[in-house]
Short mmCIF file of C-alpha atoms and ligand atoms in Angstrom, two decimals:
data_model
loop_
_atom_site.label_atom_id
_atom_site.label_comp_id
_atom_site.label_asym_id
_atom_site.label_seq_id
_atom_site.Cartn_x
_atom_site.Cartn_y
_atom_site.Cartn_z
CA UNK A 8 130.45 104.10 113.69
CA UNK A 9 128.63 100.52 112.66
CA UNK A 10 125.32 101.34 112.42
CA UNK A 11 126.15 104.01 109.32
CA UNK A 12 126.90 100.93 107.10
CA UNK A 13 123.24 100.71 106.30
CA UNK A 14 122.45 103.64 104.43
CA UNK A 15 119.54 106.08 105.41
CA UNK A 16 117.46 104.77 102.38
CA UNK A 17 117.48 101.40 101.02
CA UNK A 18 116.56 101.29 97.31
CA UNK A 19 116.86 98.56 94.67
CA UNK A 20 117.28 98.37 91.21
CA UNK A 21 114.12 98.87 88.64
CA UNK A 22 115.77 95.26 87.95
CA UNK A 23 115.04 93.97 91.49
CA UNK A 24 111.80 95.11 91.66
CA UNK A 25 109.21 91.16 91.33
CA UNK A 26 108.09 89.49 88.70
CA UNK A 27 105.18 88.33 90.40
CA UNK A 28 102.90 88.78 93.39
CA UNK A 29 103.72 85.89 96.12
CA UNK A 30 99.75 84.41 97.15
CA UNK A 31 100.57 83.08 100.93
CA UNK A 32 97.98 81.34 101.09
CA UNK A 33 99.28 78.04 99.06
CA UNK A 34 102.00 78.65 101.96
CA UNK A 35 99.10 78.56 104.77
CA UNK A 36 98.42 75.41 106.29
CA UNK A 37 94.79 76.22 107.28
CA UNK A 38 93.12 78.18 104.59
CA UNK A 39 91.53 81.39 105.14
CA UNK A 40 87.97 79.97 104.81
CA UNK A 41 85.99 80.22 101.56
CA UNK A 42 83.07 82.75 100.39
CA UNK A 43 79.88 81.23 100.91
CA UNK A 44 76.74 81.92 98.18
CA UNK A 45 74.70 84.21 100.71
CA UNK A 46 71.66 81.82 98.59
CA UNK A 47 73.06 78.44 99.11
CA UNK A 48 75.08 78.89 102.71
CA UNK A 49 77.64 77.26 99.91
CA UNK A 50 81.60 78.10 98.53
CA UNK A 51 80.98 80.45 95.77
CA UNK A 52 81.55 78.86 92.59
CA UNK A 53 84.32 81.05 89.58
CA UNK A 54 80.32 81.34 87.28
CA UNK A 55 78.50 82.33 91.07
CA UNK A 56 81.12 86.40 91.04
CA UNK A 57 81.85 86.60 87.38
CA UNK A 58 79.05 88.79 86.58
CA UNK A 59 80.01 90.71 89.97
CA UNK A 60 84.26 90.67 89.63
CA UNK A 61 86.21 90.83 86.59
CA UNK A 62 87.25 87.09 85.32
CA UNK A 63 90.93 87.13 86.30
CA UNK A 64 90.63 88.81 89.35
CA UNK A 65 87.81 86.00 90.74
CA UNK A 66 90.71 83.45 90.09
CA UNK A 67 92.43 85.34 91.18
CA UNK A 68 90.12 85.27 94.40
CA UNK A 69 89.89 81.61 94.86
CA UNK A 70 92.84 80.44 94.28
CA UNK A 71 94.44 78.77 97.66
CA UNK A 72 97.64 77.09 95.58
CA UNK A 73 99.37 78.63 92.98
CA UNK A 74 101.96 80.66 94.99
CA UNK A 75 103.55 82.59 92.51
CA UNK A 76 101.07 84.88 90.11
CA UNK A 77 102.83 86.07 87.09
CA UNK A 78 103.12 90.13 87.80
CA UNK A 79 102.07 91.27 83.47
CA UNK A 80 104.62 92.70 81.83
CA UNK A 81 101.85 96.38 81.80
CA UNK A 82 101.14 96.24 85.36
CA UNK A 83 105.30 95.99 86.06
CA UNK A 84 105.31 99.15 83.27
CA UNK A 85 103.03 101.15 85.91
CA UNK A 86 105.26 100.17 88.62
CA UNK A 87 107.99 101.62 87.68
CA UNK A 88 106.94 104.74 87.73
CA UNK A 89 106.17 105.34 91.18
CA UNK A 90 108.18 102.00 92.31
CA UNK A 91 110.14 100.77 93.74
CA UNK A 92 109.74 102.59 96.81
CA UNK A 93 111.58 103.36 99.83
CA UNK A 94 112.77 101.59 102.80
CA UNK A 95 113.81 103.70 105.31
CA UNK A 96 116.37 103.06 108.81
CA UNK A 97 115.03 106.07 111.01
CA UNK A 98 117.39 107.11 112.15
CA UNK A 99 116.41 110.13 113.33
CA UNK A 100 113.84 108.48 115.20
CA UNK A 101 116.12 106.07 116.69
CA UNK A 102 118.33 108.89 118.21
CA UNK A 103 115.17 110.55 119.19
CA UNK A 104 113.62 108.13 121.24
CA UNK A 105 117.25 106.90 122.44
CA UNK A 106 116.22 103.53 121.44
CA UNK A 107 119.19 100.45 120.79
CA UNK A 108 115.96 99.03 118.61
CA UNK A 109 116.46 99.08 114.17
CA UNK A 110 113.67 100.47 113.30
CA UNK A 111 112.97 100.57 109.99
CA UNK A 112 110.59 101.65 107.06
CA UNK A 113 108.15 101.48 103.88
CA UNK A 114 107.11 104.36 103.56
CA UNK A 115 103.91 103.53 100.47
CA UNK A 116 103.29 107.44 100.06
CA UNK A 117 104.79 108.85 96.87
CA UNK A 118 102.56 108.53 94.36
CA UNK A 119 99.42 111.40 93.38
CA UNK A 120 96.78 108.93 95.94
CA UNK A 121 99.35 109.48 98.46
CA UNK A 122 98.79 105.08 99.30
CA UNK A 123 99.80 101.93 99.10
CA UNK A 124 96.16 101.66 97.50
CA UNK A 125 97.68 101.94 93.98
CA UNK A 126 99.13 98.82 93.59
CA UNK A 127 96.23 96.82 93.70
CA UNK A 128 94.26 99.93 91.79
CA UNK A 129 96.73 98.54 88.76
CA UNK A 130 95.88 95.60 88.57
CA UNK A 131 92.99 95.94 88.71
CA UNK A 132 92.06 98.36 86.32
CA UNK A 133 94.27 95.77 83.63
CA UNK A 134 92.71 93.04 84.17
CA UNK A 135 89.52 95.19 83.35
CA UNK A 136 90.07 96.51 80.76
CA UNK A 137 91.33 92.93 78.96
CA UNK A 138 88.77 91.86 79.03
CA UNK A 139 87.25 93.89 77.84
CA UNK A 140 85.00 95.68 80.24
CA UNK A 141 83.58 99.31 79.92
CA UNK A 142 84.52 100.61 83.72
CA UNK A 143 84.43 100.09 86.72
CA UNK A 144 82.34 100.86 89.29
CA UNK A 145 83.90 100.66 93.33
CA UNK A 146 83.21 102.63 97.04
CA UNK A 147 85.64 104.81 98.58
CA UNK A 148 85.80 105.73 102.33
CA UNK A 149 88.40 108.13 103.35
CA UNK A 150 89.25 108.91 99.00
CA UNK A 151 92.47 107.23 99.15
CA UNK A 152 91.37 103.86 97.38
CA UNK A 153 89.21 106.30 95.16
CA UNK A 154 92.03 108.35 93.86
CA UNK A 155 94.38 105.70 93.07
CA UNK A 156 91.25 103.36 90.99
CA UNK A 157 90.73 106.34 89.05
CA UNK A 158 93.73 107.25 88.56
CA UNK A 159 94.50 103.42 87.48
CA UNK A 160 91.64 103.47 85.41
CA UNK A 161 92.31 107.28 83.62
CA UNK A 162 96.12 104.95 82.69
CA UNK A 163 93.80 102.23 80.72
CA UNK A 164 90.98 104.68 79.31
CA UNK A 165 87.67 103.13 81.53
CA UNK A 166 85.29 104.47 83.15
CA UNK A 167 85.06 104.96 87.22
CA UNK A 168 82.53 104.97 89.05
CA UNK A 169 82.84 105.77 92.91
CA UNK A 170 80.56 105.79 95.70
CA UNK A 171 81.78 108.22 98.16
CA UNK A 172 80.83 107.44 101.89
CA UNK A 173 78.32 110.11 102.35
CA UNK A 174 80.24 112.22 104.72
CA UNK A 175 84.20 112.36 103.30
CA UNK A 176 82.17 113.75 100.46
CA UNK A 177 81.45 117.00 101.85
CA UNK A 178 84.57 116.75 104.63
CA UNK A 179 87.09 116.28 101.99
CA UNK A 180 86.56 118.00 98.63
CA UNK A 181 89.51 118.24 97.17
CA UNK A 182 90.04 114.51 97.14
CA UNK A 183 86.72 114.61 94.74
CA UNK A 184 88.40 116.73 93.01
CA UNK A 185 91.45 114.28 92.61
CA UNK A 186 89.43 111.73 91.44
CA UNK A 187 87.19 114.13 88.99
CA UNK A 188 90.65 115.30 87.87
CA UNK A 189 91.32 112.10 86.34
CA UNK A 190 87.45 111.25 84.88
CA UNK A 191 86.33 109.65 87.33
CA UNK A 192 82.45 110.29 88.96
CA UNK A 193 81.72 110.63 91.79
CA UNK A 194 78.62 110.40 93.79
CA UNK A 195 78.42 110.46 97.56
CA UNK A 196 76.81 107.67 99.52
CA UNK A 197 74.18 106.72 99.99
CA UNK A 198 72.28 108.23 97.40
CA UNK A 199 68.90 107.70 95.29
CA UNK A 200 70.49 105.70 91.99
CA UNK A 201 70.41 102.72 93.39
CA UNK A 202 67.68 100.81 94.71
CA UNK A 203 69.98 100.39 98.06
CA UNK A 204 70.83 103.12 98.52
CA UNK A 205 66.78 104.39 98.32
CA UNK A 206 66.05 101.82 101.38
CA UNK A 207 69.24 102.81 103.44
CA UNK A 208 68.19 106.83 103.17
CA UNK A 209 64.58 105.57 103.61
CA UNK A 210 65.71 102.98 107.40
CA UNK A 211 67.80 105.93 108.44
CA UNK A 212 67.11 109.15 106.95
CA UNK A 213 69.39 111.20 107.21
CA UNK A 214 72.55 108.93 107.84
CA UNK A 215 76.38 109.90 106.70
CA UNK A 216 76.88 107.04 104.45
CA UNK A 217 78.74 103.67 105.56
CA UNK A 218 82.55 102.02 103.63
CA UNK A 219 79.67 98.99 104.05
CA UNK A 220 76.50 101.09 102.77
CA UNK A 221 78.87 102.22 99.60
CA UNK A 222 79.23 98.40 98.67
CA UNK A 223 76.19 97.47 98.27
CA UNK A 224 75.60 100.95 95.86
CA UNK A 225 78.73 100.05 93.75
CA UNK A 226 78.25 95.80 93.65
CA UNK A 227 74.24 97.29 92.56
CA UNK A 228 74.90 99.30 89.46
CA UNK A 229 77.46 96.99 88.18
CA UNK A 230 75.84 93.70 88.56
CA UNK A 231 72.64 96.38 86.60
CA UNK A 232 75.54 97.83 83.93
CA UNK A 233 76.59 95.91 81.15
CA UNK A 234 80.02 95.89 80.37
CA UNK A 235 80.34 97.36 83.76
CA UNK A 236 82.40 95.42 86.96
CA UNK A 237 82.98 95.57 90.80
CA UNK A 238 86.08 96.14 93.00
CA UNK A 239 87.43 96.98 95.72
CA UNK A 240 90.20 97.63 97.44
CA UNK A 241 91.23 96.35 100.56
CA UNK A 242 89.83 92.60 102.19
CA UNK A 243 89.92 90.38 99.70
CA UNK A 244 92.06 88.20 98.26
CA UNK A 245 93.05 88.84 95.30
CA UNK A 246 94.82 92.87 97.20
CA UNK A 247 96.52 91.13 99.09
CA UNK A 248 98.03 89.32 96.64
CA UNK A 249 98.53 92.77 94.62
CA UNK A 250 99.04 94.08 97.83
CA UNK A 251 102.51 91.95 97.90
CA UNK A 252 104.92 93.75 95.90
CA UNK A 253 105.48 95.86 99.53
CA UNK A 254 106.26 92.53 100.97
CA UNK A 255 108.33 91.44 98.87
CA UNK A 256 110.27 94.49 98.42
CA UNK A 257 111.11 94.97 101.20
CA UNK A 258 112.48 91.75 102.08
CA UNK A 259 114.34 91.79 98.74
CA UNK A 260 115.70 94.85 100.73
CA UNK A 261 116.42 94.16 103.95
CA UNK A 262 117.87 90.34 102.65
CA UNK A 263 121.01 92.78 100.74
CA UNK A 264 122.32 93.78 103.46
CA UNK A 265 121.57 90.18 105.66
CA UNK A 266 119.27 91.51 107.79
CA UNK A 267 116.38 89.43 109.65
CA UNK A 268 113.65 91.39 111.02
CA UNK A 269 112.45 90.84 114.84
CA UNK A 270 108.88 92.81 114.10
CA UNK A 271 106.75 93.60 111.50
CA UNK A 272 104.40 96.09 112.72
CA UNK A 273 101.40 97.80 109.97
CA UNK A 274 97.94 98.98 110.89
CA UNK A 275 94.59 97.16 110.11
CA UNK A 276 91.37 98.68 108.11
CA UNK A 277 90.83 95.52 105.88
CA UNK A 278 94.50 94.27 106.06
CA UNK A 279 95.33 94.87 102.42
CA UNK A 280 98.76 96.90 103.55
CA UNK A 281 99.93 94.38 106.62
CA UNK A 282 98.24 91.87 104.31
CA UNK A 283 101.05 92.23 101.59
CA UNK A 284 104.15 93.80 103.92
CA UNK A 285 103.76 90.48 105.67
CA UNK A 286 102.93 87.59 103.53
CA UNK A 287 106.89 86.66 102.26
CA UNK A 288 108.76 87.32 105.68
CA UNK A 289 105.20 85.08 106.96
CA UNK A 290 105.55 82.86 104.49
CA UNK A 291 109.03 81.88 105.94
CA UNK A 292 107.73 81.73 109.29
CA UNK A 293 105.11 79.20 108.36
CA UNK A 294 108.00 77.30 106.97
CA UNK A 295 110.11 77.42 110.16
CA UNK A 296 112.83 79.42 108.61
CA UNK A 297 112.11 82.86 110.44
CA UNK A 298 111.34 84.07 113.99
CA UNK A 299 109.34 86.94 114.14
CA UNK A 300 106.68 88.82 115.82
CA UNK A 301 103.87 90.55 112.89
CA UNK A 302 101.62 92.85 115.02
CA UNK A 303 98.48 94.43 113.08
CA UNK A 304 97.06 97.69 114.43
CA UNK A 305 93.48 98.55 114.35
CA UNK A 306 91.77 101.24 116.09
CA UNK A 307 90.17 101.66 119.31
CA UNK A 308 87.18 102.77 117.34
CA UNK A 309 87.06 100.15 115.27
CA UNK A 310 88.10 96.44 117.23
CA UNK A 311 86.96 94.08 114.60
CA UNK A 312 90.49 92.03 115.44
CA UNK A 313 91.49 92.40 119.15
CA UNK A 314 87.23 92.77 120.07
CA UNK A 315 85.10 91.43 117.21
CA UNK A 316 83.94 87.36 116.12
CA UNK A 317 85.65 85.10 113.82
CA UNK A 318 82.21 83.69 112.16
CA UNK A 319 80.86 85.01 109.05
CA UNK A 320 79.30 87.64 107.79
CA UNK A 321 78.67 90.27 104.34
CA UNK A 322 80.87 92.16 104.06
CA UNK A 323 78.94 94.69 102.99
CA UNK A 324 76.16 96.73 105.07
CA UNK A 325 73.40 95.53 102.20
CA UNK A 326 73.66 92.04 102.13
CA UNK A 327 74.45 91.62 98.21
CA UNK A 328 77.40 90.13 98.79
CA UNK A 329 78.98 86.27 99.23
CA UNK A 330 79.79 85.58 103.26
CA UNK A 331 83.35 85.95 104.17
CA UNK A 332 84.53 84.24 107.26
CA UNK A 333 86.24 86.97 109.53
CA UNK A 334 87.03 89.20 113.02
CA UNK A 335 83.69 90.86 112.63
CA UNK A 336 82.08 93.57 113.97
CA UNK A 337 78.83 92.83 112.46
CA UNK A 338 78.25 94.34 108.81
CA UNK A 339 75.65 97.03 111.04
CA UNK A 340 77.87 98.18 112.99
CA UNK A 341 79.22 102.02 112.42
CA UNK A 342 82.16 103.44 114.17
CA UNK A 343 82.16 106.53 115.58
CA UNK A 344 83.55 108.95 112.76
CA UNK A 345 87.13 108.56 113.52
CA UNK A 346 89.71 109.96 111.69
CA UNK A 347 91.29 107.90 110.42
CA UNK A 348 88.37 106.66 107.19
CA UNK A 349 90.94 104.41 106.50
CA UNK A 350 90.01 102.40 109.31
CA UNK A 351 86.35 102.08 109.98
CA UNK A 352 85.88 99.11 108.20
CA UNK A 353 83.80 96.38 110.28
CA UNK A 354 84.74 93.21 109.23
CA UNK A 355 88.88 92.22 108.27
CA UNK A 356 90.33 90.02 105.64
CA UNK A 357 89.52 86.62 106.07
CA UNK A 358 93.63 85.56 105.47
CA UNK A 359 94.82 87.90 108.20
CA UNK A 360 91.58 86.79 110.23
CA UNK A 361 92.54 82.94 109.97
CA UNK A 362 96.30 83.90 110.80
CA UNK A 363 95.51 86.63 113.63
CA UNK A 364 92.76 83.50 114.99
CA UNK A 365 96.27 80.43 114.64
CA UNK A 366 98.19 82.89 116.50
CA UNK A 367 100.50 83.94 113.80
CA UNK A 368 100.17 87.00 114.44
CA UNK A 369 98.97 89.52 116.88
CA UNK A 370 96.63 92.14 117.40
CA UNK A 371 96.32 95.19 119.60
CA UNK A 372 93.95 98.40 119.37
CA UNK A 373 95.00 102.25 120.17
CA UNK A 374 93.34 105.47 120.42
CA UNK A 375 93.24 108.49 118.22
CA UNK A 376 94.30 111.13 119.97
CA UNK A 377 97.89 109.02 120.87
CA UNK A 378 97.87 108.06 117.07
CA UNK A 379 97.68 111.79 116.27
CA UNK A 380 100.47 112.48 118.95
CA UNK A 381 102.57 109.18 117.63
CA UNK A 382 102.45 111.70 114.17
CA UNK A 383 103.63 114.94 114.99
CA UNK A 384 106.82 113.41 116.72
CA UNK A 385 107.57 111.32 113.38
CA UNK A 386 106.12 114.02 111.07
CA UNK A 387 108.78 116.27 113.14
CA UNK A 388 111.79 114.23 113.46
CA UNK A 389 111.65 112.36 110.26
CA UNK A 390 109.22 114.79 108.38
CA UNK A 391 106.87 112.75 106.13
CA UNK A 392 103.80 113.72 106.99
CA UNK A 393 102.19 110.61 107.93
CA UNK A 394 97.86 109.91 106.90
CA UNK A 395 96.56 109.03 110.12
CA UNK A 396 96.37 105.79 109.27
CA UNK A 397 99.93 104.55 109.58
CA UNK A 398 100.44 107.09 112.08
CA UNK A 399 98.50 103.34 114.46
CA UNK A 400 101.76 101.41 112.84
CA UNK A 401 103.86 104.18 114.10
CA UNK A 402 102.74 104.04 117.25
CA UNK A 403 102.93 100.82 118.22
CA UNK A 404 106.39 100.89 116.50
CA UNK A 405 107.56 104.05 118.59
CA UNK A 406 105.86 102.03 122.20
CA UNK A 407 107.50 98.72 120.57
CA UNK A 408 111.32 100.69 120.44
CA UNK A 409 111.58 102.13 123.54
CA UNK A 410 110.00 98.92 125.02
CA UNK A 411 113.83 97.95 124.14
CA UNK A 412 115.08 101.03 125.37
CA UNK A 413 113.58 99.31 128.88
CA UNK A 414 115.39 96.12 128.27
CA UNK A 415 118.35 96.97 126.53
CA UNK A 416 117.60 95.02 123.65
CA UNK A 417 118.46 95.39 120.12
CA UNK A 418 115.89 94.51 118.16
CA UNK A 419 114.84 94.99 114.97
CA UNK A 420 111.42 96.63 113.74
CA UNK A 421 109.18 96.67 110.23
CA UNK A 422 106.90 98.82 109.66
CA UNK A 423 104.63 99.67 107.26
CA UNK A 424 104.23 103.77 106.35
CA UNK A 425 101.40 103.38 104.20
CA UNK A 426 100.44 107.10 103.50
CA UNK A 427 100.46 111.35 103.87
CA UNK A 428 98.18 113.20 105.60
CA UNK A 429 97.77 116.35 103.78
CA UNK A 430 93.89 115.28 103.01
CA UNK A 431 93.54 115.13 106.49
CA UNK A 432 94.10 118.00 107.50
CA UNK A 433 91.44 118.71 109.39
CA UNK A 434 91.58 115.63 111.57
CA UNK A 435 95.41 117.09 112.40
CA UNK A 436 93.61 120.87 113.04
CA UNK A 437 91.11 119.38 116.06
CA UNK A 438 94.35 117.72 117.53
CA UNK A 439 95.90 120.40 117.88
CA UNK A 440 93.50 122.44 119.06
CA UNK A 441 92.05 119.66 121.61
CA UNK A 442 88.91 118.89 120.39
CA UNK A 443 90.01 115.18 119.30
CA UNK A 444 87.87 112.95 120.83
CA UNK A 445 89.19 108.53 121.92
CA UNK A 446 85.60 106.69 121.48
CA UNK A 447 85.69 103.60 122.59
CA UNK A 448 82.46 101.38 122.01
CA UNK A 449 80.58 99.77 124.91
CA UNK A 450 79.81 96.14 124.75
CA UNK A 451 76.96 96.95 124.58
CA UNK A 452 77.40 97.99 121.63
CA UNK A 453 79.20 96.14 120.44
CA UNK A 454 76.60 93.49 121.27
CA UNK A 455 74.17 94.59 119.11
CA UNK A 456 75.76 94.67 115.97
CA UNK A 457 76.55 91.03 116.77
CA UNK A 458 73.61 90.28 116.70
CA UNK A 459 72.95 91.29 113.46
CA UNK A 460 75.27 87.99 112.54
CA UNK A 461 73.83 85.94 110.26
CA UNK A 462 73.31 81.96 111.75
CA UNK A 463 75.50 79.70 109.24
CA UNK A 464 74.02 76.60 109.40
C1 PLP B 529 93.39 102.55 103.11
C2 PLP B 529 94.12 102.55 103.38
C3 PLP B 529 95.27 101.83 104.59
C4 PLP B 529 94.15 100.48 105.50
O1 PLP B 529 93.89 99.95 104.55
P1 PLP B 529 94.27 98.39 104.73
O2 PLP B 529 93.23 97.79 103.59
O3 PLP B 529 94.04 97.08 105.71
O4 PLP B 529 95.85 98.36 104.39
C5 PLP B 529 95.84 102.12 105.87
N1 PLP B 529 96.68 103.36 105.46
C6 PLP B 529 96.44 103.78 103.88
C7 PLP B 529 97.26 105.56 103.83
C8 PLP B 529 94.52 103.30 103.25
O5 PLP B 529 95.11 104.86 102.45
#
């Protein structure tokens, strides 16, 4: 059969791995809107964000023009320990679905953190070390980012202070222990260790926390501690830049076999895996060289692209960070306890928000039980136990493949399989026991979040 000419896994040689990250902003006609200083409402300058971010990362954040940024040798070496990641042709799933579509997935779960987040964590730890810092602070929701950062910090011998959303801290004790194994200190947020944490606890006694709140605490500690900076695992331009390794490897692998994708799908929390996966393909589309659809998939319980507003908003609940223009549900929005912890952020990266607003990318939202159904179907036929976040992309890819079955079109679908779900078995248990619910916020609930948006001008 002609079909089998393409192997189950398209691997790359080490020598084929990217030597530079690709900065999609350089090729965007409408650049992402700049971060604003909340005090002056003017675009932030490098010196204004340097007290918070590592200098080199702050430069990357503000750089809209350099197309290729060299990956330092030390980071390339670390990447070689767990990359290139495989691009898998989902022959078994295709067979099961009886679809003429060709399905590929880029699997980022082959490292101890269990997700793509390590790609940016190692870069951020490297620049912090190079700057001579003592350590970094961060927040983590579901725990993948905190785990990835702990691994990266231990590699470069940096201190790592993680503020973990309280509900996850309590529900996922094993995640916490993995971080401690790599030497990080983990504090449940909100906590009494920061001013903002104390304030939030006073205003909302008994709260189980949110990402926005944990960010505020981590930023406060970074700014107040000598030799520390704050690092973030998603949303920011710099993170999407580092994650471009996913897309660059995918493109090299597909190019080897002359394959052009028709649809690229990724789950979208803050937008880093999707932004990284689509980057080189979107660049080609903008230049008119590729006709491809891009689909962001988000949970119906936290629908920032599909039901949010494109506006300047705070990145954190404590309102200490710069303002970002993004599709947002409002920084006070606290989503219902969905099991895809990594997709519960109130906003979406400015870069992806701009692409979406320009009509270059589509977005859909899916409900939790349908996502777990797709996750299970995928696990049973392709073997990998997917993370709930990643399963949003699986659900959308299966739906697109089934559409092809109806129309008989042989489309090539590529999706990002961002990680594994070993720490999410409580969620799988709920699903199996029929105790999982689909929470969709009402318009009134969303309005409350929008009412809190800052008024600019
Ligand atoms: C964090 C995470 C996501 C969502 O984050 P993005 O920045 O939107 O990519 C998706 N999948 C996994 C496994 C994650 O850990």
